[in-house]
PDB file of C-alpha atoms in Angstrom:
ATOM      1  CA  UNK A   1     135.068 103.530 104.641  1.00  0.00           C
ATOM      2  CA  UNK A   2     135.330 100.424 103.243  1.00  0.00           C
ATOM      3  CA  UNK A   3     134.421  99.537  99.493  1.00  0.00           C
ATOM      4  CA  UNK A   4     134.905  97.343  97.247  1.00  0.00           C
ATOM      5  CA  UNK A   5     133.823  97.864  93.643  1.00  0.00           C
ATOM      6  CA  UNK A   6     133.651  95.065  90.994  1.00  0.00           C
ATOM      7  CA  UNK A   7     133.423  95.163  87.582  1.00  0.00           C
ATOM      8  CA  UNK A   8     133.957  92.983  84.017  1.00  0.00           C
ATOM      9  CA  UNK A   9     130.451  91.082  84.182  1.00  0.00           C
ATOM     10  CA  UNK A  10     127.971  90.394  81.376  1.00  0.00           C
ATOM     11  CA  UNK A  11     126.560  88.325  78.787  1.00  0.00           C
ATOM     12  CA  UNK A  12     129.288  85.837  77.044  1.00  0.00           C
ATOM     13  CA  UNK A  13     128.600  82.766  75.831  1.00  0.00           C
ATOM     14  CA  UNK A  14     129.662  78.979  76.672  1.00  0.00           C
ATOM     15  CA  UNK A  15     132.918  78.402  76.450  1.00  0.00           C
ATOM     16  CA  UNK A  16     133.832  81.982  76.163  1.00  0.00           C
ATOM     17  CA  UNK A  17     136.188  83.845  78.937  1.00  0.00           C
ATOM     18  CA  UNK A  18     135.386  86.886  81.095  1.00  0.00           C
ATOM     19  CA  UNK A  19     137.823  89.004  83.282  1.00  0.00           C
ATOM     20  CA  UNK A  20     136.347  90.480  86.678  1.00  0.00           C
ATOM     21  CA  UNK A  21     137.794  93.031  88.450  1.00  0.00           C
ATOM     22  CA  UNK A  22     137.862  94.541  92.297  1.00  0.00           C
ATOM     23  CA  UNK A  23     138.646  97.497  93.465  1.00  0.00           C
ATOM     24  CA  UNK A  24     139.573  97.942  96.849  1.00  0.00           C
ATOM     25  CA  UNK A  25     139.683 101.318  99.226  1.00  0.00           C
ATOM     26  CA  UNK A  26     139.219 102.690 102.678  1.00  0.00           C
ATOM     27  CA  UNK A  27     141.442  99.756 104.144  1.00  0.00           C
ATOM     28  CA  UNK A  28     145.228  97.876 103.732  1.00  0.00           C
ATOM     29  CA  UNK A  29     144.482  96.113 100.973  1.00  0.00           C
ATOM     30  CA  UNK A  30     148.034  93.938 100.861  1.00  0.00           C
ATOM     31  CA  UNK A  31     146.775  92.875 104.810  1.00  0.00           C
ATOM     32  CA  UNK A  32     144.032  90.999 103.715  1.00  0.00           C
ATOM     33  CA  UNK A  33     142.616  87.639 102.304  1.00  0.00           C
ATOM     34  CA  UNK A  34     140.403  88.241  99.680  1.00  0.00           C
ATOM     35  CA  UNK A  35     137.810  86.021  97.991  1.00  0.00           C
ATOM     36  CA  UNK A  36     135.617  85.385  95.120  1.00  0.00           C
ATOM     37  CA  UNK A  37     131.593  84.392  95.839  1.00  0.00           C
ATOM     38  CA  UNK A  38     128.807  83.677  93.934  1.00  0.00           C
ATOM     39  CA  UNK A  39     125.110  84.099  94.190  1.00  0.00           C
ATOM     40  CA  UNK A  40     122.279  82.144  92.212  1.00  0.00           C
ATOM     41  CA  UNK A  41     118.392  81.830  92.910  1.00  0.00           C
ATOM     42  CA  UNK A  42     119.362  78.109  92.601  1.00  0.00           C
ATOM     43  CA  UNK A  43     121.967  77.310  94.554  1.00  0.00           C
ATOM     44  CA  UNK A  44     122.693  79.976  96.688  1.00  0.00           C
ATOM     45  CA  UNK A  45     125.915  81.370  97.690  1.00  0.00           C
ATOM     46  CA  UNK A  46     129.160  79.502  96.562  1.00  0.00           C
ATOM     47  CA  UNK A  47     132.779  80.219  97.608  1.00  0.00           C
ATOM     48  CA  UNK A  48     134.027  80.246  94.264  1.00  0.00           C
ATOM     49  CA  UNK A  49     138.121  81.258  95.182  1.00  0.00           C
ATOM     50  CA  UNK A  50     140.129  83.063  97.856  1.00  0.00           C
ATOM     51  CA  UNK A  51     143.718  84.220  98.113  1.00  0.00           C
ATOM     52  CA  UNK A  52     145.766  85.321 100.407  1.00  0.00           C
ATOM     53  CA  UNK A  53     147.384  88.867 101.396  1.00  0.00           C
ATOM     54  CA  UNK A  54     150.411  88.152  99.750  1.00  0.00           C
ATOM     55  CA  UNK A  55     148.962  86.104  96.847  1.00  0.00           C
ATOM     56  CA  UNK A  56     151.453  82.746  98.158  1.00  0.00           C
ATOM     57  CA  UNK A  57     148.126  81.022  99.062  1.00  0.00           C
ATOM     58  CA  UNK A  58     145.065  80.358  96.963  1.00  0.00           C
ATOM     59  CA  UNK A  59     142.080  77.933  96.831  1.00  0.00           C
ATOM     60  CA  UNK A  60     139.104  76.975  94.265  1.00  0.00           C
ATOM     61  CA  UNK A  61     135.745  75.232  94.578  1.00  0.00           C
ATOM     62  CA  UNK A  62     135.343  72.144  92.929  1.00  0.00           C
ATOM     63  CA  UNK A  63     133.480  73.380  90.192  1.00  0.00           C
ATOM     64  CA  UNK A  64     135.437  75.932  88.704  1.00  0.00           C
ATOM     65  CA  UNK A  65     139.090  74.085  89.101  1.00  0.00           C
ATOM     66  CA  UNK A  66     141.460  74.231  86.092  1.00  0.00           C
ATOM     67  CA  UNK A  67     138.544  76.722  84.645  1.00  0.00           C
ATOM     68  CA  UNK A  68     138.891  79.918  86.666  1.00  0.00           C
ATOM     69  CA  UNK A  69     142.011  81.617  88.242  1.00  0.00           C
ATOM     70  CA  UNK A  70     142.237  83.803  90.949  1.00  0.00           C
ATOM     71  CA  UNK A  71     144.815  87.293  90.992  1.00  0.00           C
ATOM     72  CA  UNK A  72     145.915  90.075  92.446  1.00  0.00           C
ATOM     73  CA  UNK A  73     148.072  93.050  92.558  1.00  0.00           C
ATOM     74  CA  UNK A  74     148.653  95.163  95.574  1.00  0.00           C
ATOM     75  CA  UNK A  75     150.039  98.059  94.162  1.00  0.00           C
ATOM     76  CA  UNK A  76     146.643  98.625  92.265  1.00  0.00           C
ATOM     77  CA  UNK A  77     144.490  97.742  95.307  1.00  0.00           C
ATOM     78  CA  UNK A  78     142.471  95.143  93.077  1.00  0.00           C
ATOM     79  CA  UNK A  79     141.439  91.719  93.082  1.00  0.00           C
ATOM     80  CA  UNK A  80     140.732  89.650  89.603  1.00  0.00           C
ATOM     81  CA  UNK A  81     139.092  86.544  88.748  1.00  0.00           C
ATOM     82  CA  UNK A  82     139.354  85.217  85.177  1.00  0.00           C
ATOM     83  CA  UNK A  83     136.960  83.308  84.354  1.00  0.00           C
ATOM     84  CA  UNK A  84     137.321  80.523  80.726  1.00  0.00           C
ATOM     85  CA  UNK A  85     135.423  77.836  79.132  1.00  0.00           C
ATOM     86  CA  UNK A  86     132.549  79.303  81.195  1.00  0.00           C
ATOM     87  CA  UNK A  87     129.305  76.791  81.304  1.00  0.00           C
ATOM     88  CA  UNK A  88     125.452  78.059  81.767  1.00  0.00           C
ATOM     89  CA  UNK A  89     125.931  76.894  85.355  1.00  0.00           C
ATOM     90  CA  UNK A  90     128.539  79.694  86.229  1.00  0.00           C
ATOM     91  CA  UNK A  91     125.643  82.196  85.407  1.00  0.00           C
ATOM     92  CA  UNK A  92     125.490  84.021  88.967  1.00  0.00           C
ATOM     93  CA  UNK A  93     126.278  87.414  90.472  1.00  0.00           C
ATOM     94  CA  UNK A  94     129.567  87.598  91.582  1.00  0.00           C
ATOM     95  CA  UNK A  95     130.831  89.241  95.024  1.00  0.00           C
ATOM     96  CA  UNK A  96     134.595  90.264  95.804  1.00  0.00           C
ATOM     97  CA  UNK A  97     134.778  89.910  99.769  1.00  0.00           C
ATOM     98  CA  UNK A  98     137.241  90.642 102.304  1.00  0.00           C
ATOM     99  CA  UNK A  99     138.310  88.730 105.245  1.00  0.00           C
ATOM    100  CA  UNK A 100     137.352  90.170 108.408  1.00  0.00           C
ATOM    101  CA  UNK A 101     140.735  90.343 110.185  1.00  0.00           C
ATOM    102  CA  UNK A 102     143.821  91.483 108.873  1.00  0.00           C
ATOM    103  CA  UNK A 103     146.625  89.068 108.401  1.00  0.00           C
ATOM    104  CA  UNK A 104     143.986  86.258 109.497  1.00  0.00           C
ATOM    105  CA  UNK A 105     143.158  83.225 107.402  1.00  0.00           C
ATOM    106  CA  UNK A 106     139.490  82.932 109.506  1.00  0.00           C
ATOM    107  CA  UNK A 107     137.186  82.982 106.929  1.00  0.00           C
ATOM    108  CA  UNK A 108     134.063  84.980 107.355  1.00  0.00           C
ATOM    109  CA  UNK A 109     133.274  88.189 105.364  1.00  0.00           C
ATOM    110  CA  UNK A 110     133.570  91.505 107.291  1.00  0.00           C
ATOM    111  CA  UNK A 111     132.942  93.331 103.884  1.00  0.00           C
ATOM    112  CA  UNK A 112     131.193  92.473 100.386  1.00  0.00           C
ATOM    113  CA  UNK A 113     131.014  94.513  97.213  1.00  0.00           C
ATOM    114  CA  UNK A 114     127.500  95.367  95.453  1.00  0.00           C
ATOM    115  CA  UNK A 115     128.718  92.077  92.963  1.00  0.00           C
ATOM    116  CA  UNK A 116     128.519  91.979  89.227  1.00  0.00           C
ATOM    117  CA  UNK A 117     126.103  89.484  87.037  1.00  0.00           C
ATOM    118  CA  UNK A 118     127.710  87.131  85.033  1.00  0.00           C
ATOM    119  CA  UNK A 119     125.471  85.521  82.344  1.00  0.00           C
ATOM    120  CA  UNK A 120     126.351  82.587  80.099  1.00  0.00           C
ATOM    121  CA  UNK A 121     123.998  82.133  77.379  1.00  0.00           C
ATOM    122  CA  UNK A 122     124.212  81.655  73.516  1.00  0.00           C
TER     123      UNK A 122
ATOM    124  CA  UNK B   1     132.186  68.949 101.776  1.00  0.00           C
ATOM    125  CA  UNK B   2     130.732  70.266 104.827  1.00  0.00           C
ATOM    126  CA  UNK B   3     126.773  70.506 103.886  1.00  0.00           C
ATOM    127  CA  UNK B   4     125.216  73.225 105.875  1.00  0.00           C
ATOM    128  CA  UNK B   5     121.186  72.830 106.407  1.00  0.00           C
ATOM    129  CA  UNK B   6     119.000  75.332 107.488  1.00  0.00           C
ATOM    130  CA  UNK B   7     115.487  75.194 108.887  1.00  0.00           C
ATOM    131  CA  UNK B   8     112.851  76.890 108.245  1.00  0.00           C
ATOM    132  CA  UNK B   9     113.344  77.654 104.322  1.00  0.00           C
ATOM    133  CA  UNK B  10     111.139  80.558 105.467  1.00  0.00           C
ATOM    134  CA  UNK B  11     109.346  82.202 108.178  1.00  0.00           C
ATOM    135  CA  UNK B  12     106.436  84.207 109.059  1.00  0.00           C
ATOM    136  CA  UNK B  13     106.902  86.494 112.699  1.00  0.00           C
ATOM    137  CA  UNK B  14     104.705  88.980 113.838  1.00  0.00           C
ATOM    138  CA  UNK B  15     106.780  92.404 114.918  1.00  0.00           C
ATOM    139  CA  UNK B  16     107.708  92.544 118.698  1.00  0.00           C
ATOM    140  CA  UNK B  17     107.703  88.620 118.463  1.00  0.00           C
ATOM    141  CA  UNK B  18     110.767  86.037 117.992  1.00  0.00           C
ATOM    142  CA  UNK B  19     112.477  84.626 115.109  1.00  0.00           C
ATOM    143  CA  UNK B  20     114.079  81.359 115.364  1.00  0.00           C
ATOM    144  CA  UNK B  21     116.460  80.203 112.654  1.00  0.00           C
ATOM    145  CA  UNK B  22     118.301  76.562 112.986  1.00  0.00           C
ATOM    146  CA  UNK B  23     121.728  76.005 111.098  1.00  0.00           C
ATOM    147  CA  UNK B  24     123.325  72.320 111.250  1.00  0.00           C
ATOM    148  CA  UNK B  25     126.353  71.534 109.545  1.00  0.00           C
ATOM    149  CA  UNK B  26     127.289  67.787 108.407  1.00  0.00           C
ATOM    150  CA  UNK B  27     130.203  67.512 110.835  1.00  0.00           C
ATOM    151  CA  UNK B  28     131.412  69.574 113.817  1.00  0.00           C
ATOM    152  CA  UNK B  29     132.902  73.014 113.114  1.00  0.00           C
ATOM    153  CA  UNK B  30     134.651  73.161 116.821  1.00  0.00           C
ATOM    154  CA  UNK B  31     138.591  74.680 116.383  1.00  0.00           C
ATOM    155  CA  UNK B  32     140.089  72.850 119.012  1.00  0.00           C
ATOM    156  CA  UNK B  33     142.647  74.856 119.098  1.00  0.00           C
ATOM    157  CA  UNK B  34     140.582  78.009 119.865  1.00  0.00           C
ATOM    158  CA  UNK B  35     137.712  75.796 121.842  1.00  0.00           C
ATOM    159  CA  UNK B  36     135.745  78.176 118.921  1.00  0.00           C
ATOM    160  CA  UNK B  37     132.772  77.217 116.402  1.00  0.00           C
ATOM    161  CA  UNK B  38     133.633  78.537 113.017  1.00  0.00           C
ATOM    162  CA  UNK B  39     129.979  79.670 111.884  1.00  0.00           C
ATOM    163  CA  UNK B  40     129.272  82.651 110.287  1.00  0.00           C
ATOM    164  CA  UNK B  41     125.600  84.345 110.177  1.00  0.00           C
ATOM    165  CA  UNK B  42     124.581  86.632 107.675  1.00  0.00           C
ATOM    166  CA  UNK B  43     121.800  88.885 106.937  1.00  0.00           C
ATOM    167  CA  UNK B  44     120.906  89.669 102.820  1.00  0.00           C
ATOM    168  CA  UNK B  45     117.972  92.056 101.828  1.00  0.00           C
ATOM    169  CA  UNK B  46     116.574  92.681  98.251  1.00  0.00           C
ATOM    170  CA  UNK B  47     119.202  94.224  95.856  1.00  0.00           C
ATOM    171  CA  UNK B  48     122.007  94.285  98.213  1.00  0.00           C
ATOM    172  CA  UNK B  49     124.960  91.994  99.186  1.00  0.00           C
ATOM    173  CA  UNK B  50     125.344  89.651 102.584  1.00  0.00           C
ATOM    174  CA  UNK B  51     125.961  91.626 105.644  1.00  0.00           C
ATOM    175  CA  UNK B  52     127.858  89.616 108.463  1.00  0.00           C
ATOM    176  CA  UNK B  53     125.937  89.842 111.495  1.00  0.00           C
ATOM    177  CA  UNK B  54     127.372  86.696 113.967  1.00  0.00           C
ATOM    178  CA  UNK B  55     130.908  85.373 113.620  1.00  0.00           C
ATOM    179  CA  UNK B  56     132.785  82.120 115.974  1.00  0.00           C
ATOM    180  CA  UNK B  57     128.923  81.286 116.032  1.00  0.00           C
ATOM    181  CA  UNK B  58     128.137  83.797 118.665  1.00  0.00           C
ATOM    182  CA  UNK B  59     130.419  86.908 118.484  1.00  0.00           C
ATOM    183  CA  UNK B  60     127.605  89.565 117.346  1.00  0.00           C
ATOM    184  CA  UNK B  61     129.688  92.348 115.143  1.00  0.00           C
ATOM    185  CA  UNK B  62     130.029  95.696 115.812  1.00  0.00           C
ATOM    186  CA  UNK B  63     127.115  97.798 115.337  1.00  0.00           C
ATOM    187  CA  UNK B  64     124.281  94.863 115.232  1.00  0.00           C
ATOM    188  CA  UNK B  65     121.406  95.591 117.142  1.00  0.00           C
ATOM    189  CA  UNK B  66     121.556  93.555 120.709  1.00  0.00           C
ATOM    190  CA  UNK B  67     118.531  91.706 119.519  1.00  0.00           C
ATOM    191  CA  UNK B  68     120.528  89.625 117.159  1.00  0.00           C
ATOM    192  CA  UNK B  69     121.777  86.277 119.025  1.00  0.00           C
ATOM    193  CA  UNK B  70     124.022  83.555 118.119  1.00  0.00           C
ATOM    194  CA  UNK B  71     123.964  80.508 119.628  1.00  0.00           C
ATOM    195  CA  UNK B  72     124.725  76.964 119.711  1.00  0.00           C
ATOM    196  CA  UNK B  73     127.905  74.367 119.419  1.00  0.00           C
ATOM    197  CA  UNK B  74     129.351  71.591 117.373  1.00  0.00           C
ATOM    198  CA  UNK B  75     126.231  70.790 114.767  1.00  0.00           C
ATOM    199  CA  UNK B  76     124.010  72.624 116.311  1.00  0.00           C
ATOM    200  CA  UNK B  77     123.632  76.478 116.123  1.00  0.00           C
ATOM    201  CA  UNK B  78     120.385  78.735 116.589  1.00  0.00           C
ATOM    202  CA  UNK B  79     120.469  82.682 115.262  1.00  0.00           C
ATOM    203  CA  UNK B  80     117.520  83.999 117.278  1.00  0.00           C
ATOM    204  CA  UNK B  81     116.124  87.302 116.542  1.00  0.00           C
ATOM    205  CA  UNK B  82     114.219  88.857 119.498  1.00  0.00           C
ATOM    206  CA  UNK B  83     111.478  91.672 119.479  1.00  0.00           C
ATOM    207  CA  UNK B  84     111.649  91.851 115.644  1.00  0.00           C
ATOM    208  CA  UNK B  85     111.825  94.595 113.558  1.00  0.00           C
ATOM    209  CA  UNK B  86     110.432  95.643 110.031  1.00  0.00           C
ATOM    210  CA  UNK B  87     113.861  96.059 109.070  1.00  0.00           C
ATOM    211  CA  UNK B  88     114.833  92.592 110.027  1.00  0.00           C
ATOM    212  CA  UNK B  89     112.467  91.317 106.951  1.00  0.00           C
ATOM    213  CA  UNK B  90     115.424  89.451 104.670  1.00  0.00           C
ATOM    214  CA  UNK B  91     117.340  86.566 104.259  1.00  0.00           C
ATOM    215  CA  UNK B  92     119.590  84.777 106.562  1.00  0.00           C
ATOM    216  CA  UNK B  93     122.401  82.463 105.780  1.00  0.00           C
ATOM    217  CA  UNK B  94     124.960  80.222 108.162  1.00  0.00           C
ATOM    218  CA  UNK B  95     128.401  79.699 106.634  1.00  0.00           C
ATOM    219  CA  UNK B  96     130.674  76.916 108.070  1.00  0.00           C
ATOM    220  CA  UNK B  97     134.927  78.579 107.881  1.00  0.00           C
ATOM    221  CA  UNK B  98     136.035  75.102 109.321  1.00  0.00           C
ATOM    222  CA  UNK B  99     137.049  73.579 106.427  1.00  0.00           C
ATOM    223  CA  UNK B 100     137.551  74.181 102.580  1.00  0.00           C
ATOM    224  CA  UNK B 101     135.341  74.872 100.635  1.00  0.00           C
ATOM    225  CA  UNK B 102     133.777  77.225 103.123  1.00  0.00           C
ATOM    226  CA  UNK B 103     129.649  75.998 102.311  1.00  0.00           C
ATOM    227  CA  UNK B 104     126.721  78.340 103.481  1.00  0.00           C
ATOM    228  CA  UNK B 105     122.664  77.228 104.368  1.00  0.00           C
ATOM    229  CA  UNK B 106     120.724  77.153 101.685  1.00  0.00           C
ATOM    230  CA  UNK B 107     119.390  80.416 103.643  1.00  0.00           C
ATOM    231  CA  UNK B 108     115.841  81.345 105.379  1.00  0.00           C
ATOM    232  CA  UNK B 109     113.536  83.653 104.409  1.00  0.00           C
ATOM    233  CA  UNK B 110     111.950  85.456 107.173  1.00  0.00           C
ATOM    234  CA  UNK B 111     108.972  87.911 106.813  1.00  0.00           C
ATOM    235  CA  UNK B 112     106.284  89.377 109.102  1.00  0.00           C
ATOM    236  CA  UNK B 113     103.112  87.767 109.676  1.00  0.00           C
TER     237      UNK B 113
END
């Protein structure tokens, strides 16, 4: 079955960086868009990045532009996001997602990870 | 940005009864080209991630109980939840694909009365 398995989040402080990490399985990983979304009791879920299958295409939200970059590498089945000059605001969990369709830019989530909290605090 | 509002914030239901939750984005979400709306439902409960339950605003996925219902066109759209289950207690969040940035609801909280 599907699953997606994230990992690299934690406690770093502002302005510091942070690497997070996907795992993909159970599907064609190189056949898929994948994205990057957040989670706070605040503001609710943001689309923070997505990319596609063959990593030509990718997009940011506003908010993290020029901050956080988006990667991947289909020979390891896994999906990255790192994340620099990170502000209190970024504090969030953070989901890896997959596309629903295969070779399909539609974007709605057929499949989430458990996510990963990411806390920015001195 | 496409703002996304849904009503109520939360909601009380008693079981057996109906749950209606109202999503309406800030400009249509109509693909011409595929005469489809591209709004997204999902369904989160404590501790665990979204769960897509309605995609092109009315195409229920695979294995979602029948009682789940999408509805609605343009602005507009209505996820109605009929005979409700215990199991349906969570919360519920449209998400407009249209246009980047992709923006969900602020979400709905719905609960038995």
């Amino acid at each position: 079955q599907v699953q997606l398995v994230e990992s690299g989040g934690g406690l770093v402080r502002p302005g510091g960086s942070l690497r997070l990490s996907c795992t993909a399985s159970g599907f064609t990983f190189s056949d898929y868009f994948m994205a990057w979304i957040r989670q706070t009791p605040g503001k609710g879920l943001e689309w923070v990045s997505y990319m596609k299958w063959n990593g030509r295409t990718v997009n940011y939200a506003d908010s993290v532009k020029g901050r956080f970059t988006i990667t991947r590498d289909n020979a390891k089945d896994s999906v990255y996001l790192q994340m620099s000059n990170l502000r209190a605001e970024d504090t969030a969990v953070y989901y890896c997602a997959r596309y629903y369709h295969p070779e399909s830019s539609d974007g709605f989530i057929g499949h989430w990870g458990q996510g990963t909290l990411v806390t920015v605090s001195s | 940005d496409i703002v996304m509002t849904q009503s109520p914030e939360s909601l009380a239901v008693s079981l057996g009864e109906r749950a209606t939750i109202k999503c309406k984005s800030s400009q249509a979400v109509l693909y011409s080209s595929y005469n489809k709306n591209c709004l997204a439902w999902y369904q989160q409960k404590p501790g665990q991630p979204p769960k897509l339950l309605i995609y092109w605003a009315s195409t229920r996925e695979s294995g979602v109980p029948d009682r789940f219902t999408g509805s609605g066109s343009g602005t507009d759209f209505t996820l109605t939840i009929n005979s409700l289950q215990a199991e349906d207690v969570a919360d519920y969040y449209c998400q407009q694909y249209y246009t980047v940035p992709y923006t969900f609801g602020q979400g709905t909280k719905l609960e038995i009365k």
